[in-house]
Amino acid sequence: VYCKADYRGDWITTPNVMPGKVTTSGGFHFNPYQDGILWTLWGEIKVNVLAVGSAIEKAVIKNIEESNERYTQFMKQWLRTQGLEGKE
């Protein structure tokens, strides 16, 4: 959910790994910064699996890190469509 007036949004995903047992959520915020935009992203990973929860958390984190470049490119395109484009 994105609030254009506040340049803030929230997100929730259900990973492919153990849906119902693993949840990721968080938010983002855009702020003017120098000649561009500072994009702040935060999140939380919840895993409800005994004994192997930490291994699953590590796998989810790895997946997030690997998809970060694709997500960054998507956000840059989206910022352009919203008139929020800044210098890289």
XYZ file of C-alpha atoms in Angstrom, residues 25-80:
56
model
C 6.824 -7.558 5.620
C 8.077 -4.027 5.898
C 7.896 -0.613 4.384
C 9.640 2.059 2.393
C 9.903 5.820 2.364
C 11.212 8.360 -0.156
C 12.952 11.558 0.960
C 14.632 14.290 -1.086
C 18.395 13.929 -0.793
C 20.955 16.211 -2.435
C 20.088 16.080 -6.169
C 18.073 12.882 -5.931
C 15.984 10.714 -3.673
C 16.932 8.681 -0.630
C 14.949 5.456 -0.663
C 14.771 3.803 2.753
C 13.573 0.198 2.864
C 13.038 -1.876 5.996
C 11.596 -5.282 6.701
C 10.959 -8.130 9.053
C 11.153 -11.885 8.520
C 9.019 -14.195 10.669
C 9.553 -17.948 10.615
C 7.369 -20.282 12.677
C 9.180 -23.602 12.281
C 10.849 -25.370 15.181
C 14.484 -26.482 14.923
C 15.125 -25.212 11.369
C 13.753 -21.665 11.623
C 17.168 -19.984 11.531
C 18.192 -21.942 8.408
C 14.968 -20.870 6.699
C 15.555 -17.241 7.733
C 19.029 -17.386 6.157
C 17.562 -18.796 2.914
C 14.926 -16.031 2.796
C 17.576 -13.360 3.407
C 19.724 -14.815 0.599
C 16.727 -14.726 -1.743
C 16.026 -11.089 -0.852
C 19.659 -10.120 -1.430
C 19.717 -11.885 -4.814
C 16.532 -10.169 -5.982
C 17.589 -6.720 -4.729
C 19.026 -5.592 -8.097
C 15.809 -6.479 -9.956
C 13.764 -4.713 -7.284
C 15.988 -1.628 -7.465
C 15.513 -1.413 -11.246
C 11.747 -1.802 -10.825
C 11.657 0.981 -8.225
C 13.703 3.321 -10.431
C 11.213 2.832 -13.256
C 8.282 3.302 -10.897
C 9.791 6.513 -9.467
C 10.037 7.888 -13.017
